[in-house]
Amino acid sequence: MSTLIRNGLVVNATGSHAADVLIEGEHIAALVTPGFEVQADEVIDAAGKYVIPGGIDVHTHMEMPFGGTQSADTFETGTTAAAWGGTTTIVDFAVQPKGSSLLSTLDKWHTKADGNCAVDYGFHMIISDVNDQSLKEMESCIAQGVNSFKMFMAYPGVFYATDGEILRAMQKARETGGTIMMHAENGIAIDQLVAQALANGLGDPVQHGLTRPPELEGEATSRAIQLAKVTGSPLYIVHLSAAQALDAVTAARDTGQNVFAETCPQYLYLSLEDLAKPGFEGAKYVASPPLRPKEHQSSLWRGLRTNDLSVVSTDHCPFCFKDQKQLGVGDFSKIPNGMPGVEHRVDLLHQGVAKGEITRERWVEIVSTTPARMFGMYPRKGVIAPGADADVVIYDPAATQTISAETHHMAVDYSAYEGFELAGKVDTVFSRGRKVIADGAYHGSTGHGRFVSRDLNQYLV
Ligand code: URP
Ligand code: ZN
Ligand code: ZN
């Protein structure tokens, strides 16, 4: 089966040019000068539209056990929603429970995902139990294409790792070529603030934000950077939300240290004001780190322009408002932490193009090309070029849309972006040559998505 996408503007991270894109089987076969005659089984007219590499969301949590419940999207529903939004690869987190091994955890995540995904997927590993065995198993994970390891400076008693444990895992990462991903919030101090708020009868969702001040994200980020410096480990800060944390990342990058960071759409578009919505409404926005006062947003956009923030992922971790967020009525510390978003990242970041915050090439770099290189999938993914997987999105910059839970495809009963009017819309999506979204309908199939065994971080020399 071959497809020719004609008359579109091919937008890669490196530049944009008019070209026809020939897809043969699962791959991009050629970029053809417009006007050249090429035969194909199907021809699609993309006049007035962009042809971009499929989005890569490197931070999702499908069916993740957390806070006494489980995130609402399965691999099937979550990857289908991803496809609708122009994301053709996700990298999800396999969560090691305390007392179990990394390899059995990885097997468990393979069983959850295998045969159930609409688009391609890879895994990172969450290490919540640092011991001789799990450190040794990091090597086997890397051999199996899982070479990034998330650790937590937050959530004492759950995922939290001490500085000593972090240091040991970083030493192993340095030795093996893995990357340590860090949830950088000072959980020990935060737990004190949470206990004090609750003791004072303050239980509303806004307290989630007030008890996790940005300084404690800045402090933890600086500490993680120093530990990475001492050990020589590459460090990737996940879901960076605060200007203080960005300052620490920027300073480290200015010295040439292998420190990278992502932010998420919720930190670019939502704020503490959403957490402070009346009644229990703010629970919809409870995630960690929390939404910040609005003034942090301009720093984050600047970081995206300067590449001190290299990636935007979603941290997609949906919990239904009705049945799951309600666990925390009267006690904000019991609200399951996480927000939905996998379906709207590409569109939301396109608003940065529409509003003049970033160029369209930088948009593609942030949502696809850099994630591919950072997590060892380039040039198989993240670029429109001959030989690459035909993960291709035809994007209509002139279309408009309004986000709503009524029309989204994630298995969650609310949208954090309800009523947002967006410029631009995903038109057609190919996943490895298979047309999965076209004409406003889903044409994919569960099980089409394959596991992506990833190489090491391609930004390291
Ligand atoms: O609140 C969040 N971010 N939930 C998902 C788990 C994590 O820390 O990434
Ligand atoms: Zn986290
Ligand atoms: Zn997360």
Tab-separated table of N, CA, C and O and ligand atoms in Angstrom, residues 59-61 64 66 93 126 150 152 155 183 238-239 262 264 266 288-289 313-317 337-338, ligand 3:
chain	number	residue	atom	x	y	z
A	59	HIS	N	5.760	11.219	28.410
A	59	HIS	CA	5.410	11.164	29.839
A	59	HIS	C	3.917	10.887	29.976
A	59	HIS	O	3.095	11.803	30.012
A	60	THR	N	3.570	9.593	30.027
A	60	THR	CA	2.166	9.221	30.257
A	60	THR	C	2.084	8.153	31.345
A	60	THR	O	3.050	7.442	31.619
A	61	HIS	N	0.896	8.075	31.929
A	61	HIS	CA	0.628	7.055	32.953
A	61	HIS	C	-0.711	6.399	32.618
A	61	HIS	O	-1.764	6.872	33.055
A	64	MET	N	-2.343	3.411	35.677
A	64	MET	CA	-1.313	3.438	36.724
A	64	MET	C	-1.949	3.406	38.117
A	64	MET	O	-2.778	4.256	38.438
A	66	PHE	N	-2.336	4.393	41.709
A	66	PHE	CA	-1.848	5.598	42.392
A	66	PHE	C	-2.933	6.128	43.319
A	66	PHE	O	-4.106	6.182	42.936
A	93	PHE	N	5.266	5.056	31.928
A	93	PHE	CA	6.111	4.703	33.076
A	93	PHE	C	5.672	3.368	33.689
A	93	PHE	O	4.540	3.255	34.170
A	126	ILE	N	10.041	3.410	36.649
A	126	ILE	CA	10.066	4.155	37.922
A	126	ILE	C	10.742	3.274	38.967
A	126	ILE	O	10.294	2.137	39.209
A	150	LYS	N	12.923	6.906	36.266
A	150	LYS	CA	12.394	8.045	37.040
A	150	LYS	C	12.536	7.780	38.536
A	150	LYS	O	12.251	6.672	39.008
A	152	PHE	N	11.909	9.808	42.550
A	152	PHE	CA	11.073	10.818	43.200
A	152	PHE	C	11.766	11.400	44.425
A	152	PHE	O	12.169	10.650	45.318
A	155	TYR	N	6.719	12.490	47.638
A	155	TYR	CA	5.932	11.332	48.080
A	155	TYR	C	6.683	10.413	49.043
A	155	TYR	O	6.846	9.204	48.767
A	183	HIS	N	11.519	13.568	39.510
A	183	HIS	CA	10.397	14.343	40.054
A	183	HIS	C	10.990	15.162	41.196
A	183	HIS	O	11.233	14.639	42.289
A	238	VAL	N	11.577	16.064	35.036
A	238	VAL	CA	10.226	15.898	34.473
A	238	VAL	C	9.297	16.998	34.996
A	238	VAL	O	9.551	17.611	36.024
A	239	HIS	N	8.255	17.213	34.276
A	239	HIS	CA	7.149	18.140	34.597
A	239	HIS	C	7.598	19.370	35.384
A	239	HIS	O	7.071	19.668	36.462
A	262	GLU	N	11.704	19.010	30.809
A	262	GLU	CA	10.433	19.141	30.086
A	262	GLU	C	9.484	19.971	30.937
A	262	GLU	O	9.601	20.007	32.163
A	264	CYS	N	4.952	20.885	30.839
A	264	CYS	CA	3.701	20.262	30.371
A	264	CYS	C	2.700	21.372	30.035
A	264	CYS	O	2.770	22.474	30.608
A	266	GLN	N	-0.226	21.980	31.001
A	266	GLN	CA	-0.968	22.545	32.144
A	266	GLN	C	-0.202	23.684	32.813
A	266	GLN	O	-0.803	24.621	33.342
A	288	SER	N	0.982	17.015	40.656
A	288	SER	CA	2.231	17.440	41.291
A	288	SER	C	3.378	17.391	40.296
A	288	SER	O	3.513	16.385	39.597
A	289	PRO	N	4.207	18.470	40.274
A	289	PRO	CA	4.085	19.724	40.998
A	289	PRO	C	2.752	20.398	40.681
A	289	PRO	O	2.144	20.112	39.647
A	313	SER	N	5.797	17.395	27.396
A	313	SER	CA	5.051	16.127	27.488
A	313	SER	C	3.783	16.439	28.275
A	313	SER	O	3.629	17.552	28.769
A	314	THR	N	2.901	15.440	28.414
A	314	THR	CA	1.641	15.772	29.108
A	314	THR	C	1.598	15.391	30.582
A	314	THR	O	0.808	15.944	31.330
A	315	ASP	N	2.385	14.381	30.996
A	315	ASP	CA	2.190	13.791	32.331
A	315	ASP	C	0.728	13.330	32.444
A	315	ASP	O	0.091	13.478	33.493
A	316	HIS	N	0.223	12.786	31.333
A	316	HIS	CA	-1.176	12.336	31.286
A	316	HIS	C	-1.430	11.290	32.371
A	316	HIS	O	-0.878	10.183	32.325
A	317	CYS	N	-2.242	11.644	33.347
A	317	CYS	CA	-2.531	10.736	34.466
A	317	CYS	C	-3.955	11.053	34.926
A	317	CYS	O	-4.167	11.740	35.929
A	337	ASN	N	-3.417	12.455	42.482
A	337	ASN	CA	-2.619	13.468	41.768
A	337	ASN	C	-2.526	13.122	40.292
A	337	ASN	O	-2.007	12.060	39.932
A	338	GLY	N	-2.974	14.022	39.458
A	338	GLY	CA	-2.790	13.805	38.026
A	338	GLY	C	-3.895	14.445	37.225
A	338	GLY	O	-5.003	14.671	37.719
B	3	ZN	ZN	4.088	11.682	35.685
